[in-house]
Amino acid sequence: MQGLDISKLVPWKPLGFLVAGLILLGLLLAQQGSTLIGSQLLSVGPVFLAILGITFFYLFLQTFAWQVCIPESKGSFWSLFKIKAGGDALNSLLPFAFVGGAAVQGQLLREKQQVEAGAESIVIDRSIQLVAVSMFVWVALIVGFLNAVTLPIALRIGVPLLALIGSALIVWAIRRNGPGLFMPLLKTLADLGIPGCATPALRGSVREHDRTMLNFYLTKRGAFYQALFLQLLCQGLLVAEVYLIGTALIPAFTPALALLLTATALVVAAVFWFLPGAFGVMELVFALLLGVAFGTTGAAAGITLVLVRRA
């Protein structure tokens, strides 16, 4: 009997990206100095309970939005809450293992809540979340950068302009290659020659996701808008979290900075999807933005802010 080749089970590429990110994070910490970062971490202590409260309420609203998408569920809300929290924690702690928190959530949904279409409800929930995040990022980048008076004028005007151009291109792609939401974007990427976007398997999967989403919207429009509203509230909680940490680190920290940093974090996480938790890169981006706004102390605060959010 041939022995099991363990090397084939190890996700070497994601693991390599994770190690590279951790090395970058280590270099950033060494550059800023452990003493400064440590003192800033201690300054956040008094508000840490409030941050935990925001995290709990965020998960609460996320679960509520998911429950709206599965009206046939026979289990309790708190049972669904545990499934949601467990799956999200799995994605956060073991992203490089490709364990798949969504797959675990779907399995538990069938076992604990007697919902047969568990995977379908997750597709709908994640799709609505993506729509809410896209809306939030678009508004937040424009409003946040325009009102961040501590940033250079080139950033304050340039980033909102790029956001408007990007949004116009997305709307054009959807209208040109519609109907649907994800399939038109996939077709546009394929037309641009992006590798892997023209495979029949991917196209079939995305087309099925679009069909599921459209059917939910047409048959349960009220539930769709309710879930979308709850997801937008979740983005507001993320802004509150960043603002709370930011003001504990820098007294001059403003709501506009919290808005643009929250949106920037979502963009960085999407661009660097192959890097678990965007380790190192997220800290670097926050350090650059707050460093431009507040100097050396701001750069260290950017790193500290991300570390506290990871805690």
XYZ file of C-alpha atoms in Angstrom:
311
model
C 0.000 0.000 0.000
C 1.408 3.324 -1.030
C 2.082 5.704 1.842
C 0.254 8.999 2.168
C 2.207 11.924 0.704
C 1.806 14.561 3.404
C 3.548 17.170 1.269
C 0.577 17.209 -1.106
C -1.783 18.061 1.731
C 0.194 21.102 2.873
C -0.987 24.358 1.241
C 2.535 25.574 0.496
C 1.644 28.715 -1.439
C -0.759 30.214 1.148
C 1.625 29.187 3.909
C 4.495 30.881 2.070
C 2.466 34.078 1.650
C 1.613 33.978 5.364
C 5.276 33.645 6.351
C 6.194 36.534 4.023
C 3.460 38.680 5.590
C 4.626 37.873 9.106
C 8.206 38.783 8.143
C 6.969 42.131 6.784
C 5.044 42.691 10.012
C 8.159 41.893 12.030
C 10.186 44.417 10.022
C 7.552 47.092 10.606
C 7.531 46.425 14.346
C 11.322 46.568 14.457
C 11.371 49.839 12.530
C 8.836 51.565 14.767
C 10.227 50.132 17.993
C 8.621 47.701 20.390
C 8.571 50.281 23.201
C 6.388 52.724 21.256
C 4.055 50.005 19.991
C 3.821 48.523 23.488
C 2.928 51.860 25.087
C 0.264 52.446 22.459
C -1.216 48.998 23.057
C -1.471 49.800 26.752
C -3.240 53.079 25.975
C -6.025 51.120 24.252
C -6.660 49.020 27.360
C -9.458 51.151 28.886
C -11.626 50.885 25.751
C -10.961 47.222 24.996
C -14.217 46.074 26.593
C -16.132 48.474 24.365
C -14.294 47.037 21.351
C -15.324 43.515 22.392
C -18.905 44.751 22.694
C -18.806 46.102 19.143
C -17.407 42.782 17.918
C -20.248 40.878 19.618
C -22.911 43.212 18.215
C -21.326 42.926 14.757
C -21.656 39.128 14.883
C -25.208 39.546 16.219
C -26.243 41.656 13.221
C -24.391 39.352 10.818
C -26.343 36.395 12.209
C -29.610 38.314 12.000
C -28.898 39.155 8.337
C -28.154 35.488 7.639
C -31.330 34.346 9.416
C -33.356 36.637 7.149
C -31.997 34.651 4.196
C -33.175 31.282 5.629
C -36.808 31.719 6.756
C -37.291 27.919 6.734
C -34.811 27.497 9.609
C -36.242 25.522 12.525
C -33.463 26.198 15.032
C -32.943 29.043 17.468
C -31.198 32.317 16.715
C -28.415 31.566 19.192
C -27.744 28.216 17.565
C -27.317 30.049 14.273
C -25.138 32.621 16.057
C -22.755 29.890 17.202
C -22.565 28.468 13.677
C -21.804 31.923 12.277
C -19.181 32.725 14.898
C -17.520 29.330 14.519
C -17.286 29.530 10.747
C -15.931 33.091 10.794
C -13.375 32.155 13.443
C -12.257 29.219 11.317
C -11.741 31.501 8.325
C -9.784 33.959 10.457
C -7.578 31.461 12.280
C -6.884 28.921 9.534
C -7.255 30.679 6.193
C -4.088 29.108 4.792
C -5.447 25.604 5.386
C -8.386 26.174 3.044
C -10.603 24.486 5.601
C -13.491 26.659 4.464
C -15.621 28.235 7.163
C -18.514 28.514 4.702
C -18.489 24.767 4.060
C -18.556 24.083 7.806
C -21.408 26.569 8.256
C -23.424 24.856 5.523
C -22.933 21.423 7.090
C -23.857 22.645 10.578
C -26.870 24.460 9.174
C -28.207 21.206 7.776
C -27.503 19.289 10.993
C -28.517 21.821 13.649
C -31.187 23.887 11.883
C -32.687 21.243 9.555
C -32.122 23.475 6.529
C -31.501 21.489 3.355
C -30.493 24.462 1.207
C -27.680 25.465 3.555
C -25.183 26.255 0.815
C -27.775 28.327 -1.046
C -28.465 30.494 2.001
C -24.733 31.095 2.442
C -24.415 32.167 -1.208
C -27.275 34.630 -0.745
C -25.897 35.934 2.552
C -22.360 36.412 1.193
C -23.696 38.017 -2.001
C -25.765 40.563 -0.091
C -22.779 41.222 2.164
C -20.636 41.864 -0.920
C -23.207 44.321 -2.288
C -23.309 46.146 1.069
C -19.514 46.255 1.345
C -19.201 47.593 -2.210
C -21.739 50.351 -1.508
C -20.034 51.237 1.750
C -16.516 51.304 0.280
C -17.602 53.561 -2.564
C -19.262 56.104 -0.257
C -16.646 55.831 2.493
C -13.655 56.409 0.213
C -15.250 59.509 -1.291
C -16.577 61.033 1.930
C -13.625 59.940 4.066
C -10.847 61.254 1.851
C -12.651 64.503 1.013
C -13.032 65.266 4.725
C -9.619 64.031 5.939
C -8.084 67.509 6.269
C -4.794 66.148 7.656
C -4.020 64.335 4.392
C -2.356 65.948 1.327
C -4.772 67.485 -1.173
C -3.608 65.059 -3.894
C -4.897 62.102 -1.849
C -8.067 63.911 -0.807
C -9.034 64.532 -4.440
C -7.299 61.657 -6.237
C -8.766 58.698 -4.325
C -12.440 59.854 -4.588
C -11.874 60.498 -8.295
C -10.528 56.965 -8.772
C -13.485 55.590 -6.793
C -15.933 57.376 -9.100
C -14.136 56.135 -12.226
C -13.996 52.566 -10.870
C -17.698 52.606 -10.000
C -18.589 53.895 -13.454
C -16.583 51.068 -15.043
C -18.331 48.454 -12.878
C -21.783 49.807 -13.778
C -20.780 49.848 -17.456
C -19.581 46.240 -17.272
C -22.814 45.058 -15.627
C -24.993 46.865 -18.164
C -22.862 45.675 -21.102
C -22.586 42.008 -20.092
C -25.792 41.593 -18.096
C -28.098 40.277 -16.852
C -26.838 39.332 -13.415
C -24.361 40.773 -10.955
C -21.279 38.561 -10.842
C -21.434 37.033 -14.326
C -21.103 40.392 -16.130
C -18.034 41.225 -14.056
C -16.532 37.792 -14.779
C -17.123 38.285 -18.511
C -15.382 41.664 -18.350
C -12.368 40.149 -16.585
C -12.246 37.382 -19.188
C -12.363 39.975 -21.980
C -9.389 41.705 -20.357
C -7.449 38.458 -20.514
C -7.336 37.740 -16.770
C -6.201 34.080 -16.392
C -8.776 31.556 -15.171
C -11.844 33.733 -15.745
C -12.978 31.904 -18.888
C -13.047 28.349 -17.495
C -16.416 26.568 -17.983
C -16.487 25.401 -14.344
C -16.089 28.922 -12.959
C -18.590 30.376 -15.395
C -21.130 27.695 -14.479
C -20.676 28.299 -10.765
C -20.955 32.079 -11.079
C -23.994 31.780 -13.350
C -25.673 29.557 -10.742
C -24.856 32.078 -7.993
C -26.430 34.853 -10.053
C -29.537 32.735 -10.648
C -29.867 31.978 -6.928
C -29.432 35.634 -5.992
C -31.916 36.864 -8.603
C -34.539 34.311 -7.536
C -34.202 35.397 -3.894
C -34.510 39.065 -4.864
C -37.615 38.483 -6.990
C -39.420 36.204 -4.537
C -38.316 37.708 -1.208
C -37.573 41.343 -1.993
C -38.433 42.535 1.514
C -36.007 40.048 3.068
C -33.330 41.139 0.569
C -33.547 44.792 1.593
C -33.738 43.889 5.279
C -30.542 41.824 5.020
C -28.857 44.575 2.997
C -29.737 47.159 5.652
C -28.354 44.929 8.414
C -25.120 44.420 6.462
C -24.749 48.188 6.042
C -25.204 48.587 9.799
C -22.360 46.093 10.255
C -20.082 48.325 8.202
C -21.046 51.222 10.453
C -19.974 49.178 13.465
C -16.570 48.597 11.858
C -16.177 52.371 11.488
C -17.095 52.827 15.158
C -14.481 50.226 16.129
C -11.730 51.960 14.152
C -12.738 55.367 15.539
C -12.726 54.091 19.113
C -9.244 52.596 18.759
C -7.964 55.589 16.790
C -9.026 58.172 19.369
C -7.399 56.107 22.127
C -4.115 56.242 20.185
C -4.285 59.753 18.693
C -6.498 62.444 20.281
C -6.728 64.285 16.924
C -8.118 61.187 15.175
C -11.302 62.091 13.252
C -14.434 60.245 12.068
C -13.343 60.905 8.470
C -10.102 58.999 9.079
C -12.061 56.139 10.656
C -14.306 56.030 7.609
C -11.501 55.937 5.051
C -9.363 53.471 7.051
C -12.300 51.066 7.366
C -12.928 51.241 3.631
C -9.224 50.917 2.872
C -9.001 47.795 5.053
C -11.799 46.157 3.057
C -10.083 47.017 -0.230
C -6.701 45.696 0.982
C -8.307 42.450 2.191
C -9.949 41.986 -1.225
C -6.817 42.781 -3.260
C -4.566 40.581 -1.115
C -7.083 37.733 -0.793
C -4.239 35.234 -1.258
C -2.492 36.527 1.883
C -4.199 35.243 5.062
C -5.475 38.212 7.015
C -3.375 40.495 4.752
C -0.724 40.146 7.478
C 1.969 42.763 7.161
C 0.350 44.509 4.195
C -2.593 45.803 6.254
C -0.232 47.167 8.899
C 1.933 48.782 6.207
C -1.011 50.542 4.536
C -2.372 51.858 7.846
C 1.104 53.010 8.865
C 1.542 54.880 5.582
C -1.837 56.630 5.779
C -1.584 57.664 9.426
C 2.118 58.440 8.975
C 1.217 60.963 6.274
C -1.452 62.436 8.545
C 0.395 62.494 11.900
C 4.069 61.703 11.300
C 6.075 59.028 13.130
C 3.564 58.644 15.958
C 0.814 58.177 13.385
C 2.755 55.453 11.568
C 3.183 53.495 14.801
C -0.492 54.080 15.633
C -1.468 52.597 12.276
C 0.343 49.371 13.102
C -1.087 49.302 16.624
C -4.622 49.926 15.349
C -4.460 46.873 13.091
C -2.956 44.716 15.842
C -5.768 45.652 18.224
C -8.373 44.816 15.567
C -6.737 41.418 15.097
C -6.863 40.670 18.836
